[in-house]
Each structure stands twice: as C-alpha cells, then as structure tokens.
CSV table of C-alpha atoms and ligand atoms in Angstrom, one decimal:
chain,number,residue,atom,x,y,z
A,15,MET,CA,128.8,81.1,91.2
A,16,ASN,CA,126.7,78.1,92.3
A,17,LYS,CA,124.7,78.6,95.4
A,18,LEU,CA,122.9,76.3,97.8
A,19,ILE,CA,120.2,77.6,100.1
A,20,LYS,CA,119.6,75.2,103.0
A,21,ASN,CA,117.2,74.8,105.9
A,22,ALA,CA,114.6,77.0,104.2
A,23,CYS,CA,110.9,77.1,104.6
A,24,ILE,CA,110.2,77.2,100.8
A,25,MET,CA,107.0,78.9,99.6
A,26,THR,CA,107.0,77.6,96.1
A,27,MET,CA,103.9,79.6,95.0
A,28,ASP,CA,103.3,76.8,92.5
A,29,ALA,CA,99.7,75.8,91.4
A,30,ASP,CA,99.2,73.8,94.7
A,31,ASN,CA,100.9,76.5,96.9
A,32,THR,CA,103.3,73.8,98.0
A,33,ILE,CA,105.4,74.6,101.1
A,34,ILE,CA,108.6,72.7,101.8
A,35,GLU,CA,109.9,72.8,105.4
A,36,ASN,CA,113.7,72.5,105.9
A,37,GLY,CA,114.2,72.5,102.1
A,38,TYR,CA,117.1,73.0,99.7
A,39,ILE,CA,117.4,75.2,96.6
A,40,GLY,CA,120.3,74.8,94.2
A,41,ILE,CA,121.2,77.7,91.9
A,42,GLU,CA,123.4,77.4,88.9
A,43,ALA,CA,124.1,80.1,86.2
A,44,GLY,CA,121.1,82.1,87.6
A,45,LEU,CA,118.7,79.2,87.3
A,46,ILE,CA,117.0,77.1,90.0
A,47,THR,CA,118.4,73.6,89.3
A,48,TYR,CA,117.3,71.8,92.5
A,49,VAL,CA,114.3,72.1,94.9
A,50,SER,CA,113.7,69.4,97.5
A,51,ALA,CA,113.3,68.6,101.2
A,52,ASP,CA,116.3,66.3,100.7
A,53,PHE,CA,120.0,67.3,100.7
A,54,PRO,CA,121.4,67.3,97.1
A,55,ALA,CA,124.2,64.8,97.4
A,56,THR,CA,125.8,65.6,94.1
A,57,PHE,CA,125.4,69.4,94.0
A,58,MET,CA,128.7,71.3,94.5
A,59,PRO,CA,128.0,74.9,95.7
A,60,HIS,CA,130.5,77.7,95.8
A,61,MET,CA,128.4,79.4,98.4
A,62,ILE,CA,125.9,78.1,101.0
A,63,ILE,CA,123.2,80.4,102.4
A,64,ASP,CA,121.7,79.1,105.6
A,65,ALA,CA,118.0,79.9,105.7
A,66,LYS,CA,117.3,78.4,109.1
A,67,GLU,CA,114.4,80.4,110.7
A,68,LYS,CA,113.8,82.0,107.3
A,69,ILE,CA,111.3,81.8,104.4
A,70,VAL,CA,112.4,81.6,100.8
A,71,MET,CA,109.8,82.7,98.3
A,72,PRO,CA,109.6,84.1,94.7
A,73,GLY,CA,110.6,87.8,94.5
A,74,LEU,CA,107.7,90.3,94.5
A,75,VAL,CA,106.6,91.9,91.3
A,76,ASN,CA,105.6,95.6,91.4
A,77,ALA,CA,103.6,95.7,88.2
A,78,HIS,CA,103.0,99.4,87.9
A,79,THR,CA,105.2,102.3,89.1
A,80,HIS,CA,107.0,105.4,88.0
A,81,THR,CA,110.4,105.2,89.6
A,82,PRO,CA,111.7,108.8,88.9
A,83,MET,CA,108.5,110.1,90.7
A,84,ILE,CA,110.2,109.2,94.0
A,85,LEU,CA,111.7,112.8,93.7
A,86,LEU,CA,108.1,114.1,94.2
A,87,ARG,CA,107.3,112.1,97.3
A,88,ASN,CA,105.5,114.2,99.9
A,89,TYR,CA,105.5,117.1,97.6
A,90,ALA,CA,101.8,117.3,96.8
A,91,ASP,CA,99.4,115.3,99.1
A,92,ASP,CA,95.8,115.2,100.0
A,93,LEU,CA,94.6,116.3,96.6
A,94,PRO,CA,92.3,114.6,94.0
A,95,LEU,CA,94.1,112.9,91.1
A,96,GLN,CA,93.3,115.4,88.4
A,97,GLN,CA,94.4,118.4,90.5
A,98,TRP,CA,97.4,116.5,91.9
A,99,LEU,CA,98.5,115.6,88.3
A,100,PHE,CA,97.8,118.7,86.3
A,101,ASP,CA,98.4,121.5,88.9
A,102,LYS,CA,101.3,120.0,90.9
A,103,ILE,CA,103.0,117.0,89.2
A,104,PHE,CA,103.1,118.0,85.5
A,105,PRO,CA,104.6,121.5,86.2
A,106,MET,CA,107.3,120.0,88.5
A,107,GLU,CA,108.1,117.3,86.0
A,108,ASP,CA,109.2,120.0,83.5
A,109,LYS,CA,112.1,120.7,85.9
A,110,LEU,CA,113.4,117.1,85.8
A,111,THR,CA,116.5,116.1,83.9
A,112,ALA,CA,117.7,112.8,82.5
A,113,GLU,CA,120.3,112.6,85.2
A,114,ASP,CA,117.7,113.1,87.8
A,115,ALA,CA,115.8,110.1,86.5
A,116,TYR,CA,119.0,108.0,86.7
A,117,TRP,CA,119.5,108.7,90.4
A,118,ALA,CA,115.8,108.6,91.3
A,119,CYS,CA,115.4,105.2,89.7
A,120,GLN,CA,118.2,103.9,91.9
A,121,LEU,CA,116.6,105.3,95.0
A,122,SER,CA,113.3,103.6,94.0
A,123,MET,CA,115.1,100.3,93.5
A,124,MET,CA,116.7,100.6,96.9
A,125,GLU,CA,113.3,101.0,98.5
A,126,MET,CA,111.8,98.2,96.4
A,127,LEU,CA,114.6,95.8,97.1
A,128,LYS,CA,114.2,96.4,100.8
A,129,SER,CA,110.5,95.2,100.6
A,130,GLY,CA,111.4,92.1,98.5
A,131,VAL,CA,110.7,93.4,95.0
A,132,THR,CA,112.8,91.7,92.2
A,133,CYS,CA,110.9,92.9,89.2
A,134,PHE,CA,108.9,96.1,88.4
A,135,SER,CA,107.0,97.6,85.5
A,136,ASP,CA,107.9,101.3,85.0
A,137,MET,CA,106.3,104.1,82.9
A,138,TYR,CA,107.9,107.5,82.7
A,139,PHE,CA,110.2,109.6,80.6
A,140,TYR,CA,114.1,109.7,80.4
A,141,MET,CA,113.6,105.9,80.3
A,142,GLU,CA,117.1,105.4,78.7
A,143,GLU,CA,118.5,106.5,82.0
A,144,VAL,CA,116.2,104.3,83.9
A,145,ALA,CA,117.3,101.3,81.7
A,146,LYS,CA,120.9,102.1,82.5
A,147,ALA,CA,120.2,102.2,86.2
A,148,VAL,CA,118.2,98.9,86.1
A,149,ASN,CA,121.0,97.2,84.0
A,150,LYS,CA,123.6,98.3,86.6
A,151,ALA,CA,121.5,97.3,89.7
A,152,GLY,CA,120.6,93.8,88.3
A,153,MET,CA,116.8,94.0,88.8
A,154,ARG,CA,114.3,92.7,86.3
A,155,SER,CA,112.1,95.3,84.7
A,156,ASN,CA,109.5,96.1,82.0
A,157,LEU,CA,110.0,99.7,80.8
A,158,SER,CA,107.8,102.0,78.8
A,159,ARG,CA,108.1,105.6,77.7
A,160,GLY,CA,105.0,107.5,79.0
A,161,LEU,CA,103.3,108.9,76.0
A,162,GLN,CA,100.9,111.9,75.9
A,163,CYS,CA,99.4,113.8,73.0
A,164,PHE,CA,96.5,116.3,73.4
A,165,ASN,CA,95.8,117.2,69.8
A,166,ASP,CA,95.3,115.4,66.5
A,167,ASP,CA,97.9,117.2,64.4
A,168,PHE,CA,100.8,114.9,65.4
A,169,ASP,CA,102.9,113.2,62.8
A,170,VAL,CA,103.5,109.6,63.6
A,171,MET,CA,106.9,109.7,61.7
A,172,THR,CA,108.3,112.6,63.7
A,173,ASP,CA,106.5,112.4,67.1
A,174,GLU,CA,109.3,112.7,69.6
A,175,ARG,CA,107.7,110.5,72.3
A,176,LEU,CA,106.8,107.6,70.0
A,177,LEU,CA,110.2,107.7,68.5
A,178,GLU,CA,111.8,107.7,72.0
A,179,ASN,CA,109.7,104.6,72.9
A,180,GLU,CA,110.7,102.9,69.7
A,181,GLN,CA,114.4,103.8,70.3
A,182,LEU,CA,114.1,102.5,73.9
A,183,PHE,CA,112.8,99.2,72.5
A,184,LYS,CA,115.7,98.9,70.0
A,185,ASP,CA,118.3,99.8,72.6
A,186,TRP,CA,117.0,97.8,75.6
A,187,HIS,CA,114.4,95.1,74.8
A,188,GLY,CA,115.8,91.7,75.7
A,189,GLU,CA,119.0,93.3,77.0
A,190,ALA,CA,120.8,92.3,80.3
A,191,ASN,CA,120.3,88.6,79.6
A,192,GLY,CA,116.6,89.3,79.0
A,193,ARG,CA,116.1,91.1,82.4
A,194,ILE,CA,114.9,94.2,80.6
A,195,LYS,CA,111.9,94.3,78.4
A,196,VAL,CA,110.3,97.3,76.7
A,197,SER,CA,106.6,98.0,76.2
A,198,VAL,CA,104.7,101.0,74.7
A,199,GLY,CA,103.3,103.4,77.3
A,200,PRO,CA,100.3,105.6,76.3
A,201,HIS,CA,99.7,107.3,79.6
A,202,ALA,CA,95.8,107.3,79.6
A,203,LEU,CA,92.9,108.0,77.4
A,204,TYR,CA,92.5,111.5,79.0
A,205,THR,CA,96.1,112.4,78.1
A,206,CYS,CA,96.1,110.7,74.6
A,207,VAL,CA,93.7,111.6,71.8
A,208,PRO,CA,92.2,108.5,70.1
A,209,GLU,CA,94.4,108.7,67.0
A,210,TYR,CA,97.5,108.8,69.2
A,211,LEU,CA,96.2,105.7,71.1
A,212,LYS,CA,95.9,104.0,67.8
A,213,ALA,CA,99.4,105.0,66.8
A,214,SER,CA,100.7,103.6,70.1
A,215,VAL,CA,99.0,100.3,69.4
A,216,GLU,CA,100.4,100.2,65.9
A,217,LEU,CA,103.9,100.7,67.3
A,218,ALA,CA,103.3,97.9,69.8
A,219,LYS,CA,102.2,95.6,67.1
A,220,ARG,CA,105.1,96.5,64.9
A,221,LEU,CA,107.6,95.9,67.7
A,222,GLU,CA,105.6,92.7,68.8
A,223,THR,CA,105.4,94.0,72.4
A,224,GLY,CA,102.8,95.0,74.9
A,225,ILE,CA,101.0,98.2,76.1
A,226,HIS,CA,101.2,99.7,79.6
A,227,ILE,CA,98.4,102.2,80.3
A,228,HIS,CA,96.3,103.7,83.1
A,229,VAL,CA,92.6,102.7,82.7
A,230,SER,CA,89.5,104.0,84.5
A,231,GLU,CA,91.3,105.3,87.5
A,232,THR,CA,88.7,107.8,88.7
A,233,GLN,CA,85.0,108.5,88.4
A,234,LYS,CA,85.8,111.7,86.6
A,235,GLU,CA,87.8,109.9,83.9
A,236,ARG,CA,84.9,107.6,83.4
A,237,ASP,CA,82.2,110.3,83.3
A,238,GLU,CA,84.2,112.5,80.9
A,239,CYS,CA,84.9,109.6,78.6
A,240,ILE,CA,81.2,108.7,78.4
A,241,GLU,CA,80.4,112.4,77.8
A,242,LYS,CA,83.0,112.8,75.1
A,243,TYR,CA,83.0,109.4,73.3
A,244,GLY,CA,79.6,107.9,74.4
A,245,LYS,CA,81.3,104.9,76.0
A,246,THR,CA,83.2,103.8,79.0
A,247,PRO,CA,87.0,104.0,79.1
A,248,VAL,CA,87.3,100.2,78.7
A,249,LYS,CA,84.9,100.1,75.7
A,250,HIS,CA,86.7,103.1,74.2
A,251,LEU,CA,90.1,101.5,74.5
A,252,ALA,CA,88.8,98.2,73.2
A,253,ASP,CA,87.2,99.8,70.2
A,254,LEU,CA,90.5,101.6,69.4
A,255,GLY,CA,92.2,98.2,69.4
A,256,VAL,CA,94.4,98.8,72.5
A,257,PHE,CA,93.6,95.4,73.9
A,258,GLU,CA,94.7,93.6,70.7
A,259,VAL,CA,98.2,93.4,72.2
A,260,ASN,CA,99.2,92.2,75.7
A,261,THR,CA,97.9,95.0,77.9
A,262,LEU,CA,98.9,96.0,81.4
A,263,ALA,CA,95.9,98.1,82.6
A,264,ALA,CA,96.7,100.0,85.7
A,265,HIS,CA,93.8,100.6,88.2
A,266,CYS,CA,90.5,99.7,86.5
A,267,VAL,CA,88.7,101.2,89.6
A,268,HIS,CA,85.5,102.3,87.9
A,269,VAL,CA,84.4,99.4,85.7
A,270,SER,CA,81.0,97.9,85.0
A,271,ASP,CA,80.2,94.2,84.6
A,272,GLU,CA,80.3,94.7,80.9
A,273,ASP,CA,83.7,96.4,81.1
A,274,LEU,CA,84.9,93.3,83.1
A,275,ASP,CA,83.6,91.0,80.4
A,276,ILE,CA,85.6,93.0,77.8
A,277,LEU,CA,88.8,92.9,80.0
A,278,LYS,CA,88.4,89.1,80.3
A,279,GLN,CA,87.6,88.5,76.7
A,280,HIS,CA,90.8,90.4,75.6
A,281,HIS,CA,93.0,88.7,78.3
A,282,VAL,CA,93.8,92.2,79.7
A,283,ASN,CA,96.0,92.1,82.8
A,284,VAL,CA,94.7,94.4,85.5
A,285,VAL,CA,97.1,96.0,87.9
A,286,TYR,CA,95.6,96.8,91.3
A,287,ASN,CA,97.1,99.7,93.2
A,288,PRO,CA,95.2,99.8,96.5
A,289,GLY,CA,97.5,102.2,98.4
A,290,SER,CA,97.6,104.8,95.6
A,291,ASN,CA,93.8,104.5,94.9
A,292,LEU,CA,93.0,105.0,98.5
A,293,LYS,CA,95.4,108.0,99.0
A,294,LEU,CA,94.1,109.8,95.9
A,295,GLY,CA,90.6,109.0,96.9
A,296,SER,CA,90.0,107.4,93.6
A,297,GLY,CA,87.9,104.5,94.9
A,298,ILE,CA,88.3,100.8,95.2
A,299,ALA,CA,88.7,98.4,92.3
A,300,PRO,CA,86.2,95.4,92.2
A,301,VAL,CA,89.1,93.0,92.4
A,302,THR,CA,87.0,90.1,93.8
A,303,LYS,CA,84.7,90.2,90.7
A,304,MET,CA,87.8,90.3,88.5
A,305,ILE,CA,89.3,87.3,90.0
A,306,GLU,CA,85.9,85.4,89.9
A,307,ARG,CA,85.8,86.1,86.2
A,308,GLY,CA,89.3,84.7,85.7
A,309,ILE,CA,91.0,88.1,84.9
A,310,ASN,CA,94.7,88.1,85.8
A,311,VAL,CA,95.1,90.7,88.6
A,312,ALA,CA,98.6,91.8,89.5
A,313,LEU,CA,99.6,94.2,92.3
A,314,ALA,CA,101.6,97.4,92.5
A,315,THR,CA,102.5,100.5,94.5
A,316,ASP,CA,102.1,103.1,91.7
A,317,GLY,CA,104.7,105.9,92.0
A,318,ALA,CA,106.0,107.1,95.3
A,319,ALA,CA,104.4,110.5,94.7
A,320,SER,CA,100.9,109.0,95.1
A,321,ASN,CA,101.4,106.2,97.6
A,322,ASN,CA,103.9,107.5,99.2
A,323,ASN,CA,106.1,104.4,99.5
A,324,LEU,CA,107.1,101.4,97.4
A,325,ASN,CA,106.5,98.8,100.0
A,326,MET,CA,104.9,95.8,98.3
A,327,PHE,CA,104.3,94.0,101.6
A,328,GLU,CA,102.0,96.9,102.5
A,329,GLU,CA,100.2,96.5,99.2
A,330,ILE,CA,99.7,92.8,99.8
A,331,HIS,CA,98.3,93.6,103.2
A,332,LEU,CA,95.9,96.2,101.8
A,333,ALA,CA,94.8,94.0,98.9
A,334,ALA,CA,93.8,91.2,101.3
A,335,LEU,CA,92.0,93.6,103.7
A,336,ILE,CA,90.1,96.1,101.6
A,337,SER,CA,87.8,93.8,99.7
A,338,LYS,CA,86.8,92.0,102.9
A,339,GLY,CA,85.8,95.4,104.5
A,340,VAL,CA,84.0,96.8,101.4
A,341,LEU,CA,82.1,93.6,100.7
A,342,GLU,CA,81.7,92.7,104.4
A,343,ASP,CA,83.0,89.3,103.4
A,344,PRO,CA,86.2,87.9,105.1
A,345,THR,CA,86.6,85.4,102.2
A,346,ALA,CA,86.6,88.1,99.5
A,347,ILE,CA,90.4,88.0,98.9
A,348,THR,CA,92.2,85.2,100.7
A,349,ALA,CA,95.8,85.4,101.9
A,350,GLU,CA,96.8,83.0,99.2
A,351,LYS,CA,95.2,85.1,96.5
A,352,ALA,CA,96.8,88.3,97.8
A,353,LEU,CA,100.2,86.6,97.7
A,354,GLN,CA,99.6,85.3,94.2
A,355,MET,CA,98.8,88.8,93.0
A,356,ALA,CA,102.2,90.0,94.1
A,357,THR,CA,104.2,87.0,92.6
A,358,LEU,CA,102.8,84.7,90.0
A,359,ASN,CA,100.1,87.1,88.6
A,360,GLY,CA,102.6,89.9,88.3
A,361,ALA,CA,105.0,87.6,86.4
A,362,LYS,CA,102.2,86.5,84.2
A,363,ALA,CA,101.1,90.1,83.5
A,364,LEU,CA,104.6,91.0,82.4
A,365,GLY,CA,104.9,87.8,80.3
A,366,ASN,CA,107.5,86.4,82.6
A,367,ASP,CA,105.7,83.5,84.2
A,368,ARG,CA,107.6,80.8,82.4
A,369,GLU,CA,110.8,82.2,84.0
A,370,THR,CA,109.7,83.8,87.3
A,371,GLY,CA,106.9,84.0,89.8
A,372,SER,CA,107.2,80.6,91.4
A,373,ILE,CA,110.0,78.3,92.7
A,374,LYS,CA,110.6,75.3,90.6
A,375,VAL,CA,113.5,73.7,88.7
A,376,GLY,CA,114.2,75.6,85.5
A,377,MET,CA,112.9,79.0,86.7
A,378,LYS,CA,115.2,82.0,87.1
A,379,ALA,CA,116.5,82.4,90.7
A,380,ASP,CA,114.6,85.6,91.5
A,381,LEU,CA,114.1,84.9,95.2
A,382,ILE,CA,113.7,86.6,98.5
A,383,ILE,CA,114.7,85.4,101.9
A,384,VAL,CA,112.4,86.6,104.8
A,385,SER,CA,113.4,86.3,108.4
A,386,LYS,CA,110.9,84.5,110.7
A,387,LYS,CA,112.7,85.7,113.9
A,388,SER,CA,110.5,88.7,114.8
A,389,PRO,CA,107.8,88.3,117.5
A,390,HIS,CA,105.1,88.7,114.9
A,391,PHE,CA,106.0,85.3,113.4
A,392,TYR,CA,104.9,83.5,116.6
A,393,PRO,CA,103.1,81.2,117.1
A,394,ARG,CA,104.0,79.5,113.9
A,395,ASN,CA,100.7,78.4,112.5
A,396,ASP,CA,99.8,79.4,109.0
A,397,ILE,CA,102.8,80.8,107.1
A,398,THR,CA,100.8,82.1,104.2
A,399,ALA,CA,98.6,84.1,106.5
A,400,ASN,CA,101.6,85.4,108.3
A,401,LEU,CA,103.2,86.7,105.1
A,402,VAL,CA,100.1,88.6,104.3
A,403,TYR,CA,98.8,89.8,107.6
A,404,ALA,CA,101.8,90.2,109.8
A,405,THR,CA,105.1,90.3,107.8
A,406,GLN,CA,106.8,93.7,107.5
A,407,ALA,CA,109.1,94.8,104.7
A,408,SER,CA,111.9,95.0,107.3
A,409,ASP,CA,111.7,91.2,107.6
A,410,VAL,CA,113.2,90.9,104.1
A,411,GLU,CA,116.8,89.9,104.6
A,412,THR,CA,118.2,88.9,101.2
A,413,VAL,CA,117.1,89.5,97.6
A,414,LEU,CA,118.5,87.6,94.6
A,415,VAL,CA,117.8,88.2,90.9
A,416,GLU,CA,119.0,85.5,88.6
A,417,GLY,CA,121.0,84.1,91.4
A,418,GLN,CA,122.9,87.3,92.1
A,419,ILE,CA,122.6,88.8,95.6
A,420,LEU,CA,121.4,92.4,95.2
A,421,MET,CA,120.6,93.1,98.8
A,422,ASP,CA,121.7,91.3,102.0
A,423,LYS,CA,120.8,92.4,105.5
A,424,GLY,CA,120.2,96.0,104.3
A,425,ASP,CA,123.4,96.2,102.3
A,426,PHE,CA,123.0,96.9,98.6
A,427,LYS,CA,125.6,95.0,96.5
A,428,THR,CA,125.1,96.8,93.2
A,429,ILE,CA,123.9,100.2,94.3
A,430,ASP,CA,126.2,102.8,96.1
A,431,THR,CA,123.9,104.0,98.8
A,432,GLU,CA,125.9,107.1,99.8
A,433,GLU,CA,126.4,108.2,96.2
A,434,VAL,CA,122.6,107.9,95.5
A,435,LEU,CA,121.6,109.7,98.6
A,436,TYR,CA,124.1,112.5,97.9
A,437,HIS,CA,122.6,113.0,94.4
A,438,ILE,CA,119.0,112.8,95.6
A,439,ASP,CA,119.7,115.5,98.2
A,440,LYS,CA,121.3,117.7,95.6
A,441,ILE,CA,118.5,117.2,93.1
A,442,SER,CA,115.7,117.9,95.7
A,443,LYS,CA,117.4,121.1,96.8
A,444,ARG,CA,117.4,122.3,93.1
A,445,LEU,CA,113.8,121.2,92.5
A,446,PHE,CA,112.4,122.7,95.6
A,447,GLU,CA,114.8,125.6,95.8
A,448,VAL,CA,116.0,125.0,99.3
A,449,SER,CA,119.3,126.7,100.0
B,760,ZN,ZN1,100.5,105.3,87.6
C-alpha cells in the first residue's frame, strides 16, 4: 500500500543532519521513494498520513538487548553484575521455557515500539521462538544464540549451543524479506573458555556473519582477565581472532587507550548501554574518546532485567548527559551525536546502514512519527536538542517498519496486547510461585 506522509518536520539524519520543514515522504513497497519540501505531483498514495505538528525521523536502533529477560524485570535489583548474574539471573533462567521466550519477546517489542524502536539486536536462548515473534510483529532484528562454555572438553561437532546458533542462522538469516539477520553470540570472555571463543569465531566465519559479545563490562572482568591471561579483555579477544569478523561489542566500559586503538583498528562496533551500566554500578564507558578515535558507537538499553526499561529515548538522554558530567565538559557528547548513536550508528553496527538509519530515497521506510504537541516542545527552537533533552517515549505516536504501521497512537497492529499480557501474567505466576 503506497503511503504519503505530509506536513512533516523531517529529521533526515543524513550526513549533514538536514531538517526539512513541512516536507513529504512517499513510501512504495516498503521503500522511501520520495523526500522533499515540495508536494509530489505524480505520486498516487493509497493512504495519507498527516504529520502536521509532528516530527518524522528514522526508527531507533536498540543495538544490544535480551528480550526474554523482560520476565525478570524488578526481580533482582541493586546488586553488582557478577552477583546479579550468577546468583539471581542464571538460576531463574533455568526455569524458562521456549514458549516463555515467545511471549516475553512480544512484551519487549511492545515496550520498544512505544519508545520508537524499529530494530534491535538480541542475544539469548530459545531464539527460534524469538525469531517467530519478530517475524510476526514485523520489526527488524539481529538475533544471536547466547553461547557459554566453562570447560575445554567440548566437542565443536556436537556442542548443543553452537549447533543451535548455526540452525538459527540456517532457519532465519535473511528471512522476512531480510528483516531478520543472525549473528553468533558468545556471551563474554568470562563465560566462554578461549577455545570456545575461537570455535564461535570459526562458526561466524563459516556462516559469513558477525559476532555479538559482552566486552569489558566491569572492573572485575578486566582484573580477572589480566590475572588469568596476562592481558586486557580487548587484547585477549583480539588475539583469539574475535574481531576478525564484524563485531558488536556491548559495553566496553573498562578500556585503556591501547584497547581503544585495537577496537578502532579492527572496526569493532561498540554498543553503549548507559542505563544498565549505571544501574549495575559497572562504571561509565569513555564514549567521547571512542568517538574522537572514529570508533562506531551505537546505543542500547541492554535487557529489561538490568535497566529496568527498554526506553531508547531515556538512553539517548543519558548518553548525552553522562559524559558532560563526568568530563565536566558540556560539549563532550552533543545532541546530534547522541541522536546519531541511536539511529545511523546503530544501523551501521548491524550492517544495515545502506537500508536504514537515515531518511533518503531508496532506504527502507523504517520511520517513527513523534508528536510535537506537548508543552515540552515549546518554544520551538532547536529540534535536535528537543529530541535529546526533552522528548519523552510517550511522544512517539506512530512506528513504521518497511512501510508497515506496527504501532499507531498506542495501538499495536501486529501484536495482540491482551493475549500477550495474559500469558506474561501466567508465566510470572509460575516463575515466582505466586498463587
Ligand atoms: Zn547484555
């Protein structure tokens, strides 16, 4: 169905950050076919969306999350990462079923759509169910099976997790008109022995896909890695060949200048998770230094068990503020840079920047429409600053992926809200043994 968006304030997020006032966007077969301040005289739309008093911008990319973990939201809080993960989260995860993951992913997608997310990168288990949920909901996603192995006596031919990741790739990579991609997901260096990390990279190379991994999230991880292997986590992973494929490195909080040079040299994509890092008391990633070096920095919420929400506008806000405070420099991360992290940089990190992340002719129509009617949009000076410092997730009115409307004025078009909430209630009663 051809659509025409009219009267829009268009944040193109192109290289010049061009903003078109009272503009038009034509959408045909899921692609943007027209962008201009002028009315398209020859375009024949089946549907017209009036974006008067509204901003149209590229959909946000949540570059690192664990959607099924939404079931563990508010279950274990105010604990350091290692204690949170090993004592609380891992034991509870043993109770989860494949069906739980299917419903939980849908709940996560509902929350993400409400804050303008069109694409996310997910790492967990029961990913076949997650893929089914993504396919049905119409979002764009990069999925990886979280891989762990604590001893060396695994057999690469029979290792259940590696086989599952490979099967996920065979079943889903490039499916749903290319909306779903699959990477390999070794969880972290402290949950994967070196030989297993090597096996993960070999798998990624064989499948010609990327790696999604947690890197240098805490001081403890860094100290233990140096003690055990005589080098930093970044150097350890580089020496094991992990960065030889396109890598999504979540966190990179505790990194030296030398580590940053290695990340830059290998074109590693860093995913900044300010909310999760703050909540787990993990520290603050040196994002300004990364950007200065030309490292691609994307933005993410992490899972809802460590954030505890999936609101990307909150992450944009945090990303812009934190570095200013820490460095006592208001120019450390500009509003424009923060917005780029959540759009273009995220698309680039997932290898999607030729298709999404900015608004121009030929790109996929992954767009969000943000209302400017609330009091916090007045006076109307700098729209970029407003989106970063004042906009709320609740200002997001409409979300389109490949031209299909997935959410409009709070209504989900591809997800049955009542059905999802019914199942989430049922699952949480079972998990937490509430009668
Ligand atoms: Zn994570």
